[in-house]
mmCIF file of C-alpha atoms in Angstrom:
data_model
loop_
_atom_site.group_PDB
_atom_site.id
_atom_site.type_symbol
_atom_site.label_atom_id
_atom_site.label_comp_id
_atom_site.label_asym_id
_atom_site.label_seq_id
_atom_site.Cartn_x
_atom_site.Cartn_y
_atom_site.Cartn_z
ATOM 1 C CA UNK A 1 35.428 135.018 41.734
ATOM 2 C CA UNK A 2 36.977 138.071 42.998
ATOM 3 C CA UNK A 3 36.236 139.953 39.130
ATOM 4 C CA UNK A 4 32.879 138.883 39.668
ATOM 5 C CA UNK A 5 31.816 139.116 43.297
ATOM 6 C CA UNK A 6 31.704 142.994 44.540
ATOM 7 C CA UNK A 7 33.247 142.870 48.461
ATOM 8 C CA UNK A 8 30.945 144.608 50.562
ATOM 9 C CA UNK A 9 29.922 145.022 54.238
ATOM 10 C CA UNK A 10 26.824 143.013 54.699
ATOM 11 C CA UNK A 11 25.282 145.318 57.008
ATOM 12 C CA UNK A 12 23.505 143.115 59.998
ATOM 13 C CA UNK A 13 21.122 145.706 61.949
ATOM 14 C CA UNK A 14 20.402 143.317 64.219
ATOM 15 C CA UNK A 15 23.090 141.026 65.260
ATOM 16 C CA UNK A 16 23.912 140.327 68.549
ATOM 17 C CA UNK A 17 24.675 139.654 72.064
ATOM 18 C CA UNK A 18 25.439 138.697 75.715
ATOM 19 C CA UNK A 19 26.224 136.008 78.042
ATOM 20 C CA UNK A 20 23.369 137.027 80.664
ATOM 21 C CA UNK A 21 20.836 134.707 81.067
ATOM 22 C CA UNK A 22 18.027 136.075 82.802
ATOM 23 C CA UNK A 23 14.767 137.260 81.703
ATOM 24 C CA UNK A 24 14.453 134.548 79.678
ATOM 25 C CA UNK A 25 11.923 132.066 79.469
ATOM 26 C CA UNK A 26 12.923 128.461 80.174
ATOM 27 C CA UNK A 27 9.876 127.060 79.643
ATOM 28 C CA UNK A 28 9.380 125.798 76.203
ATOM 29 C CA UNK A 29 6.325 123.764 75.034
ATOM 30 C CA UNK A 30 6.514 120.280 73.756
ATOM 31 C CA UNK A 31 7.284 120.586 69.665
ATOM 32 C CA UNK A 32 8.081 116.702 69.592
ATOM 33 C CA UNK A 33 5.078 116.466 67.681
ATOM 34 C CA UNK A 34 5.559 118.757 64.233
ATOM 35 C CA UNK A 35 6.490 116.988 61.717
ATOM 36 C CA UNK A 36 9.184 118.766 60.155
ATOM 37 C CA UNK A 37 12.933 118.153 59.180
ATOM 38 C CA UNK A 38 14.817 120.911 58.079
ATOM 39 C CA UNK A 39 17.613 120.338 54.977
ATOM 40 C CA UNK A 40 20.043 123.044 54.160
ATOM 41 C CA UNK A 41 20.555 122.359 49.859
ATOM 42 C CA UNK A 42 24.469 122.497 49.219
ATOM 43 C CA UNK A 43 24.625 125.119 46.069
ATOM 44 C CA UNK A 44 28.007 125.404 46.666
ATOM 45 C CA UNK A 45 28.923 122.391 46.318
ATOM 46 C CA UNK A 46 26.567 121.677 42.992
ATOM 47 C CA UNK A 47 28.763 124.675 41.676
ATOM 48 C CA UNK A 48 32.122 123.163 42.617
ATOM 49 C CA UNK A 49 31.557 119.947 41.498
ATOM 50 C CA UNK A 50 30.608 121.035 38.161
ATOM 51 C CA UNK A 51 33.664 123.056 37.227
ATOM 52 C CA UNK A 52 35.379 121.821 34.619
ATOM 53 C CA UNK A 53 32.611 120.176 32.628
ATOM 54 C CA UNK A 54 30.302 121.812 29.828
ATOM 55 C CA UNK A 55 29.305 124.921 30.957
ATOM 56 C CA UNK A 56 25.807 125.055 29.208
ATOM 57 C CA UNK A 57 24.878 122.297 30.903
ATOM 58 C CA UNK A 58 25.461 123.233 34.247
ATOM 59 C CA UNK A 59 23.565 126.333 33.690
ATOM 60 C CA UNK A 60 20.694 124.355 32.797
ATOM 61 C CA UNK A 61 20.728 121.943 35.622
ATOM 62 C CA UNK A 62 21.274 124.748 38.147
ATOM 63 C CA UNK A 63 19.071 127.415 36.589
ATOM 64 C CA UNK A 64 16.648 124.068 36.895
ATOM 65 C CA UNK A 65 16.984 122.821 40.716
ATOM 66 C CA UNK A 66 17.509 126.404 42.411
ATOM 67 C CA UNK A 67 15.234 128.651 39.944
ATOM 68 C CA UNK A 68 14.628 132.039 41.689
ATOM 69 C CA UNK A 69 17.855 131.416 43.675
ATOM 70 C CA UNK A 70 19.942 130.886 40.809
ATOM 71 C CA UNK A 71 18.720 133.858 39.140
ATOM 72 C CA UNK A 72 19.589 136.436 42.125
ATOM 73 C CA UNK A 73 22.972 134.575 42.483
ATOM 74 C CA UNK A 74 23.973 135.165 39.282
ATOM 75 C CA UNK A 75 22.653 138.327 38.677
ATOM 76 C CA UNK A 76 22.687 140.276 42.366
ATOM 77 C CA UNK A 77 24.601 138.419 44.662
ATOM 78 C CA UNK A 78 27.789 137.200 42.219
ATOM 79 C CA UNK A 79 27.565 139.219 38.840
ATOM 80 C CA UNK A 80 24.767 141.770 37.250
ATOM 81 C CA UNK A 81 22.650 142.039 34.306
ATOM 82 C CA UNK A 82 25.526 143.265 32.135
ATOM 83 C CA UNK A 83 26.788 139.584 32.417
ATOM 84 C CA UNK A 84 25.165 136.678 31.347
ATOM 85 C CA UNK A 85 24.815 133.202 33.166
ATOM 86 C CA UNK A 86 27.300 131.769 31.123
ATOM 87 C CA UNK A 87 30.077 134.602 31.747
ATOM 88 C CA UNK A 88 29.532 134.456 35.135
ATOM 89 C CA UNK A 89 30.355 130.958 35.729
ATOM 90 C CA UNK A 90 33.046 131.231 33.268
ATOM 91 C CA UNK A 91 34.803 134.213 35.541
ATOM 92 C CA UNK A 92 33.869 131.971 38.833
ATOM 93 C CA UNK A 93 35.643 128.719 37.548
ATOM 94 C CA UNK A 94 38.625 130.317 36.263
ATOM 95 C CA UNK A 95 39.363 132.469 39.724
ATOM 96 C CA UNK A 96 41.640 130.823 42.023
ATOM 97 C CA UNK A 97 40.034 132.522 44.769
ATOM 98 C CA UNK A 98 36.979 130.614 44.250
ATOM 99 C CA UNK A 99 38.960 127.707 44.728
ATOM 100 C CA UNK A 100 40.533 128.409 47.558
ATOM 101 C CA UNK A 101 37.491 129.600 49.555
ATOM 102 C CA UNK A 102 35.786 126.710 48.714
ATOM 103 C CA UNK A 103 38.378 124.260 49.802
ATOM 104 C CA UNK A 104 38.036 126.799 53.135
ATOM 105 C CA UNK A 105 34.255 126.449 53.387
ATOM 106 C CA UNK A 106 34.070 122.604 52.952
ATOM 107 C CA UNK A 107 36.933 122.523 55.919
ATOM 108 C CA UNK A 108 34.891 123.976 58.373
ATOM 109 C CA UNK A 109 31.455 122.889 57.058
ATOM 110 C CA UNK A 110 32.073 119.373 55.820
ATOM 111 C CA UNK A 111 28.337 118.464 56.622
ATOM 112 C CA UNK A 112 25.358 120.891 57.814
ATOM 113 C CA UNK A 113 23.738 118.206 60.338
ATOM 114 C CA UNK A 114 24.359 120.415 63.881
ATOM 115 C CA UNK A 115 22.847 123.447 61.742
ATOM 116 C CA UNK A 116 19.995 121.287 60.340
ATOM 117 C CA UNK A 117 19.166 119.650 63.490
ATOM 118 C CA UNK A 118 19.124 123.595 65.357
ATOM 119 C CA UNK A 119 16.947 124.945 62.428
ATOM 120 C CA UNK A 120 14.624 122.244 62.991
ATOM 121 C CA UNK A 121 14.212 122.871 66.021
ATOM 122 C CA UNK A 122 13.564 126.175 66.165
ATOM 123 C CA UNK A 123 10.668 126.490 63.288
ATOM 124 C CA UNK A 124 8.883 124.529 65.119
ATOM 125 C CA UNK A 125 8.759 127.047 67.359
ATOM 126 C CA UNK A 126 7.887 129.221 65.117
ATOM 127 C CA UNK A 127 4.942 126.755 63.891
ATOM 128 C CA UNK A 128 3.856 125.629 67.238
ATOM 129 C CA UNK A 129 3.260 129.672 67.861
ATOM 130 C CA UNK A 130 2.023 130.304 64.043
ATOM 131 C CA UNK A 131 0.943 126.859 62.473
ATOM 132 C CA UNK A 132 0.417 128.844 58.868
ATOM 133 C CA UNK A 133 4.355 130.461 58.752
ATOM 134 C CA UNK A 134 5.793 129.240 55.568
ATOM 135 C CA UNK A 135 8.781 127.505 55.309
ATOM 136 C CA UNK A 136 11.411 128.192 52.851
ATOM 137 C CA UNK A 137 14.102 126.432 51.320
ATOM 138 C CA UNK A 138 17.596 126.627 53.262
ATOM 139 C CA UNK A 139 20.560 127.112 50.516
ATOM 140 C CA UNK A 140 23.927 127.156 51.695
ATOM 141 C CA UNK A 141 26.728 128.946 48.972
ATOM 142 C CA UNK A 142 29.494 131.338 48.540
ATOM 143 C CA UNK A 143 28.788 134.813 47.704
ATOM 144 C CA UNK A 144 32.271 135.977 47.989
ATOM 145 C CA UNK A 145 31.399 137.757 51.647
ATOM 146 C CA UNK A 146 28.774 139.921 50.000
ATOM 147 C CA UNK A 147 25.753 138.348 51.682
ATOM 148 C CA UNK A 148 25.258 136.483 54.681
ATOM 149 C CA UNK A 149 21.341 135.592 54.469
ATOM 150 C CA UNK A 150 19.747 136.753 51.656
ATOM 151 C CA UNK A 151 15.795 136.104 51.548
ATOM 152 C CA UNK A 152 14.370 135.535 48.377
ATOM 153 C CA UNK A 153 10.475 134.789 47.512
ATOM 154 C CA UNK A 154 11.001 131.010 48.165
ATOM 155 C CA UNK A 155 14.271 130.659 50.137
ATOM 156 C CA UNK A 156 17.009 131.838 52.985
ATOM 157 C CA UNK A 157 20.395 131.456 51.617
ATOM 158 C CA UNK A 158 23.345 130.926 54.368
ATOM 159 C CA UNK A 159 26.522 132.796 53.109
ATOM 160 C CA UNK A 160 28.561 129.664 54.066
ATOM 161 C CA UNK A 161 31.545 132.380 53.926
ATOM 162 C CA UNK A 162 30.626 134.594 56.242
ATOM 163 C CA UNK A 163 30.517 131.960 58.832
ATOM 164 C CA UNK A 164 33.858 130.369 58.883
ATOM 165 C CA UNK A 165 35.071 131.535 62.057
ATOM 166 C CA UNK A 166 36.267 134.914 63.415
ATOM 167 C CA UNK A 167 40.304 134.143 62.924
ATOM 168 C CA UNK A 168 39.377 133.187 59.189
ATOM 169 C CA UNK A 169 42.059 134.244 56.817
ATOM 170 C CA UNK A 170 40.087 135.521 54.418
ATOM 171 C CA UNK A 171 38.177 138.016 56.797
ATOM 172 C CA UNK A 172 42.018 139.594 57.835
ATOM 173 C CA UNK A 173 42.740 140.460 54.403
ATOM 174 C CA UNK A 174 39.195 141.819 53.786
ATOM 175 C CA UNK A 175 39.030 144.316 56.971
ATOM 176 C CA UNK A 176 38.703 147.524 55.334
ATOM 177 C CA UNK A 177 35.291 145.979 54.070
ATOM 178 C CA UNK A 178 34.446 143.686 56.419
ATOM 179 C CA UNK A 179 35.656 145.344 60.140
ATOM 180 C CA UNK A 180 36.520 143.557 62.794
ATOM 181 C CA UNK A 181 33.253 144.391 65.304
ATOM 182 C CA UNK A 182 31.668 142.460 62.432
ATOM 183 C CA UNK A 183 33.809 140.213 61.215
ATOM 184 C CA UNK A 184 34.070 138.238 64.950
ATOM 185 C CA UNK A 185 30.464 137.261 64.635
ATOM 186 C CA UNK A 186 31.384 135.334 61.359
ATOM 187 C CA UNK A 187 31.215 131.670 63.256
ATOM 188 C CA UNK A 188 28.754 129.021 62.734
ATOM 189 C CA UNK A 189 26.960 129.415 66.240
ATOM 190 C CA UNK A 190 25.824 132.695 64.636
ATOM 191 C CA UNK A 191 24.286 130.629 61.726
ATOM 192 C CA UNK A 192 20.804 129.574 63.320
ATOM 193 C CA UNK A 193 20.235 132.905 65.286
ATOM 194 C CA UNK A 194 20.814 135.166 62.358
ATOM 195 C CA UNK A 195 18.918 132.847 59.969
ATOM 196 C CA UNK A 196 16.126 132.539 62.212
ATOM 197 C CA UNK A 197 16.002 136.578 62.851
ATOM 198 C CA UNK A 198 15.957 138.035 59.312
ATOM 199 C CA UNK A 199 13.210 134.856 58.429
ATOM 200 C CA UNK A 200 11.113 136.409 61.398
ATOM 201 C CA UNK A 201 11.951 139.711 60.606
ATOM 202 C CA UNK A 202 11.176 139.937 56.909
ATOM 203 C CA UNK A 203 8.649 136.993 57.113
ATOM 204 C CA UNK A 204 6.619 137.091 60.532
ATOM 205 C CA UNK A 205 6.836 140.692 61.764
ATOM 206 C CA UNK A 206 8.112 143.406 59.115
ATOM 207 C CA UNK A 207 8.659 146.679 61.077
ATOM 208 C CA UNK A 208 5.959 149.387 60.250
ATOM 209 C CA UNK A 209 6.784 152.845 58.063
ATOM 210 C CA UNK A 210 4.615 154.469 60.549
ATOM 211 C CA UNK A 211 6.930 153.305 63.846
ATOM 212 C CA UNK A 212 8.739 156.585 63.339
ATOM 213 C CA UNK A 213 10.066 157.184 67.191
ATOM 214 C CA UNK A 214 12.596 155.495 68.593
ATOM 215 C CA UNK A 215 10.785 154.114 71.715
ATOM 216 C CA UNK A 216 8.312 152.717 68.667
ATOM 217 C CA UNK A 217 11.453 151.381 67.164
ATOM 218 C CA UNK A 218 13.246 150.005 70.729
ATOM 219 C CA UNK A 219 10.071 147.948 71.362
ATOM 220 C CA UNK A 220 9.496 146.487 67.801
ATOM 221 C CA UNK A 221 13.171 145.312 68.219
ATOM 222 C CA UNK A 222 12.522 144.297 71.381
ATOM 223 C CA UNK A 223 9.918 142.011 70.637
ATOM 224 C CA UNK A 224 11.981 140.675 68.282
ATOM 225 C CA UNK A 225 14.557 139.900 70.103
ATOM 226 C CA UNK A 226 12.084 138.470 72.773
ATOM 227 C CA UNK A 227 10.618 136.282 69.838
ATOM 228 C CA UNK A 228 14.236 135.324 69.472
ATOM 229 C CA UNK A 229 14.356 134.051 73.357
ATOM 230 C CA UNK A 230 11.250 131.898 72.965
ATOM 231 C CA UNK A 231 12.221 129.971 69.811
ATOM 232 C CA UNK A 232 15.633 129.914 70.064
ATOM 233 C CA UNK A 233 17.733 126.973 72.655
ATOM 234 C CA UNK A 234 17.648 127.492 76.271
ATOM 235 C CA UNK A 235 21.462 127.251 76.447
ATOM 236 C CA UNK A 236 22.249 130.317 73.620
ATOM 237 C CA UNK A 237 23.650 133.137 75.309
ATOM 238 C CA UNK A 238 21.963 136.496 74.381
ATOM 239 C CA UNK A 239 25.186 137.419 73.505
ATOM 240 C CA UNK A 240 24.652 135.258 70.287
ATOM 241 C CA UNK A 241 20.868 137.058 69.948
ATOM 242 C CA UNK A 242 22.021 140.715 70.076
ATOM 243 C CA UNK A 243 25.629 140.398 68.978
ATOM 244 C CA UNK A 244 27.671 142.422 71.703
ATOM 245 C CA UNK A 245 30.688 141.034 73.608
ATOM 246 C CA UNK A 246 30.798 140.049 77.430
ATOM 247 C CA UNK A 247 32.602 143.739 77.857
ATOM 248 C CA UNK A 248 29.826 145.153 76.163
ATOM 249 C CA UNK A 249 27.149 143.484 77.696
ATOM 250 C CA UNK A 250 28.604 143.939 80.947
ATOM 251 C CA UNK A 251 28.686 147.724 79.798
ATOM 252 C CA UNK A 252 25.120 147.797 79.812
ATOM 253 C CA UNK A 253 24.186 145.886 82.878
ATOM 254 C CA UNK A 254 26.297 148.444 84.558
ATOM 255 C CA UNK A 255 24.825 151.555 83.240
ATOM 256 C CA UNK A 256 21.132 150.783 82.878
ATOM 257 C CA UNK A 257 19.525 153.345 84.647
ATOM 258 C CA UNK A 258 22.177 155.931 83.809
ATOM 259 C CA UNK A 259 20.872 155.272 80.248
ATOM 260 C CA UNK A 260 17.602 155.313 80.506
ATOM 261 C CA UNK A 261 18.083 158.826 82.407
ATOM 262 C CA UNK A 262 19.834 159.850 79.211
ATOM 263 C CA UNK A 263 16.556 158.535 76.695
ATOM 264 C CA UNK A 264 14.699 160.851 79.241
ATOM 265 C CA UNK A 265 16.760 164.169 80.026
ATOM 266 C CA UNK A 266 17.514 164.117 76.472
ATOM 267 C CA UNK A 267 14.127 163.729 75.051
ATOM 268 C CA UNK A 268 14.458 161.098 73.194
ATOM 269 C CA UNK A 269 12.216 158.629 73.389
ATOM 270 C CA UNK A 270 9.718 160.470 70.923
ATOM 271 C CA UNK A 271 12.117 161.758 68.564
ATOM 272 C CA UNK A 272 11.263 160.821 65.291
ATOM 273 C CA UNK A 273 14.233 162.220 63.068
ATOM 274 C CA UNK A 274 16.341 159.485 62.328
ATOM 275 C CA UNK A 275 19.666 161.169 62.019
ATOM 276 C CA UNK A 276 19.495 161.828 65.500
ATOM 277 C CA UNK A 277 18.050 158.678 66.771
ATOM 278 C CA UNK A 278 19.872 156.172 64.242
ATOM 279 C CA UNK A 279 22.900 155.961 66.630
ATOM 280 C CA UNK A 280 20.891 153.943 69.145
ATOM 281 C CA UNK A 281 19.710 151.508 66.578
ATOM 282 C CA UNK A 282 22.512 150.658 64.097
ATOM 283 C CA UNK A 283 25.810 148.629 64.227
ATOM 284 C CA UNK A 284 28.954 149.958 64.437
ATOM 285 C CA UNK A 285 31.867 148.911 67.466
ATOM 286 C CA UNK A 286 30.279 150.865 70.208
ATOM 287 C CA UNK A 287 28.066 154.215 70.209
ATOM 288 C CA UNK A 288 29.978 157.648 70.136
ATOM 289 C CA UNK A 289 29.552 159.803 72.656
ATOM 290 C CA UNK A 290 28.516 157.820 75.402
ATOM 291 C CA UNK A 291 30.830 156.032 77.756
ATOM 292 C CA UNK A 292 34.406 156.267 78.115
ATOM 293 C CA UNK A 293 37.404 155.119 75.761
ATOM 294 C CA UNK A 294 35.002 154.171 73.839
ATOM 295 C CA UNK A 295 33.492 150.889 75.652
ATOM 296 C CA UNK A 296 30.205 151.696 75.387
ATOM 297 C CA UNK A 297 28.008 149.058 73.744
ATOM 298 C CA UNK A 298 26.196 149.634 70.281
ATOM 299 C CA UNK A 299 22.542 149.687 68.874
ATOM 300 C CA UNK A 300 21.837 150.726 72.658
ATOM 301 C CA UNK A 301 17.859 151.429 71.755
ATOM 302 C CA UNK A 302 17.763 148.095 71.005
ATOM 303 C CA UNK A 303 19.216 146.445 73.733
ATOM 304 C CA UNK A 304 16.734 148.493 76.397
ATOM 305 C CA UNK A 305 14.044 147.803 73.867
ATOM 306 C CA UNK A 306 14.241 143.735 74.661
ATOM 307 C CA UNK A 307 14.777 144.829 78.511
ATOM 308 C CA UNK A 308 11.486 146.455 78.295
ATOM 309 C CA UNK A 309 9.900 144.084 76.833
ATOM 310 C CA UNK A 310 11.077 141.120 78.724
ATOM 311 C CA UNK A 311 10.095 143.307 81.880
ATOM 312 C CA UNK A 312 6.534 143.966 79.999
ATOM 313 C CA UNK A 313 5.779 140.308 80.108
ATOM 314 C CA UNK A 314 7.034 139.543 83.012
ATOM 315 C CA UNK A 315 5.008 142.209 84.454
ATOM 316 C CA UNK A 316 1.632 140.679 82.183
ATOM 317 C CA UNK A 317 1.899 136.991 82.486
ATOM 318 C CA UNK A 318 -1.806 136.868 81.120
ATOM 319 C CA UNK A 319 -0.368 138.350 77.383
ATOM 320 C CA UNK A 320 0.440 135.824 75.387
ATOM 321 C CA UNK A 321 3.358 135.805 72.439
ATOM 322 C CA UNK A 322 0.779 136.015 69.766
ATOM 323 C CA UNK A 323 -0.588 139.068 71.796
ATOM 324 C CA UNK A 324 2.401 140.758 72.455
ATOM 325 C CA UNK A 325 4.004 140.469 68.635
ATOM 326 C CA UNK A 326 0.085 141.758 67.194
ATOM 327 C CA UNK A 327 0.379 144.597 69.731
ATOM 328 C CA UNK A 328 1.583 148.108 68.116
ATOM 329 C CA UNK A 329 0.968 150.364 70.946
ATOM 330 C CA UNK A 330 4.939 150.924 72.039
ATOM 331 C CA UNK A 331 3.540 153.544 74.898
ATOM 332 C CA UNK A 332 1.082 151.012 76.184
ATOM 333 C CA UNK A 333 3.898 148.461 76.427
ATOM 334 C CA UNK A 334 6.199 150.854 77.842
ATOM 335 C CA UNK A 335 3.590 152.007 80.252
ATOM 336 C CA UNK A 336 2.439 148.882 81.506
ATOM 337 C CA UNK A 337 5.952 147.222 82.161
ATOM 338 C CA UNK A 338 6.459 149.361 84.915
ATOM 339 C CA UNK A 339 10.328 149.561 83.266
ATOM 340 C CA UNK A 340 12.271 151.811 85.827
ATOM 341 C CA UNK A 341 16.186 150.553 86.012
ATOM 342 C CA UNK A 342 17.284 150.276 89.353
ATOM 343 C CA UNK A 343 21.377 151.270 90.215
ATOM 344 C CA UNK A 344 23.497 148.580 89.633
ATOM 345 C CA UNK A 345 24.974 147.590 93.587
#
């Protein structure tokens, strides 16, 4: 598998954070009623359990129940177009590694029921707000920590291996590619939120080219993240929505205002060139040059992009969720949630 399956950093922009609960809203309606049941398919076990017999066959039956999905494994997410179906099975059954992390991924995740009964739950959410939302096929499989949740045409895949749980072997050994800020995300409570985000992300809500600023691109996160609050459980922390630690979220709390003071004295808030406004927005284990010893939290733009938002509709109780995700206007939003941190006592 290793030959095969290029290690690289799945880069999460939006992966998250927090064990502070307020803000949110507790009341959810009544989804008893959609019929849905959500089933994650098992590739990776089809794959396993086929090692060992005729190769050409198992091409055929996979190429035949996952169609587009097979295709990208095989050809983006495991091998490339220099190799052909057949070679790359070949390389993945005769790796040891292969073995091993699947004996690893069946430990942990010897059913999917918890996940299936979560995923449920929360698209219909997502269909109780937007009754037309498609929804996909759930695939769980190994990509040899390349991919976590790859979106296809017709499916999410769950990167089974990128979920086994932050003291994981494998991720030690793999930290110059996979770093430790990232790697302790890699549990299976993270499964649901991050599957859920990049489906509303790349499904519901795709971020506009012309949301150049970076207040436009604090409240389109924020809205997202907001989306996040309304369909996923009460009891998830937002540490699990936004992917920062207690320390970090704590960080935040703390220095609210002084931050948003910063967005202001600094100009930034209508800065449109990204290299200068990218350090608020992407991942990384905590944002240079702010804070001290380096404590300061990460993607800080959108963090105080979901605070003003959360403060917009509490502010506009009359705007609905459909409203709020149609509306572009960031200004008007910012304007009309009255969002002025108060010092921390």
């Amino acid at each position: 598998m290793i030959q095969l399956l290029k290690l690289r950093q799945s880069y999460l922009f939006f992966l998250c954070a927090t064990l502070f609960f307020s803000c949110t809203n507790s009341d959810k309606p009544d989804v008893s009623k959609i019929d849905l049941a959500i089933k994650v398919e098992r590739f990776d076990q089809d794959l396993y359990q086929h090692r060992g017999k005729d190769i050409k066959l198992t091409d055929s039956l996979l190429h035949k129940k996952y169609g587009a999905f097979y295709e990208d494994f095989i050809h983006k997410m495991v091998g490339n177009d220099s190799y052909t179906s057949l070679e790359v099975l070949q390389g993945i059954y005769e790796d040891t590694a292969y073995t091993d992390l699947n004996k690893e991924v069946d430990s942990v995740f010897p059913n999917l029921n918890k996940i299936e009964t979560d995923l449920t739950q929360t698209f219909k959410y997502i269909k109780y707000y937007y009754p037309k939302a498609p929804v996909p096929r759930f695939i769980g499989f190994l990509s040899g920590f390349a991919y976590q949740t790859p979106i296809g045409d017709d499916y999410v895949g769950i990167g089974l291996d990128m979920f086994l749980g932050k003291d994981s072997k494998f991720y030690g050994a793999l930290v110059k590619s996979i770093p430790l800020y990232m790697s302790r995300r890699f549990t299976p409570e993270y499964i649901v939120p991050r599957v859920s985000e990049y489906y509303v992300r790349e499904n519901l809500f795709k971020e506009r080219d012309e949301d150049r600023s970076l207040l436009a691109k604090m409240v389109y996160n924020g809205k997202i993240l907001y989306f996040m609050d309304q369909i996923m459980p009460d009891n998830m922390p937002d540490s699990v929505k936004i992917g920062y630690t207690q320390k970090q979220l704590d960080w935040c709390k703390s220095f609210e205002t002084e931050l948003w003071a910063y967005y202001l004295e600094s100009n930034l808030l209508y800065e449109t060139d990204y290299t200068k406004i990218q350090v608020f927005l992407s991942e990384g284990p905590f944002t240079p040059g702010l804070g001290e010893r380096n404590e300061s939290a990460p993607k800080l733009g959108v963090w105080t992009g979901w605070q003003i938002v959360r403060k917009y509709m509490k502010e506009n109780p009359e705007v609905t969720l459909q409203q709020l995700m149609a509306d572009t206007d960031a200004q008007t939003i910012l304007t009309k949630s009255k969002y002025k941190p108060k010092p921390s006592k």
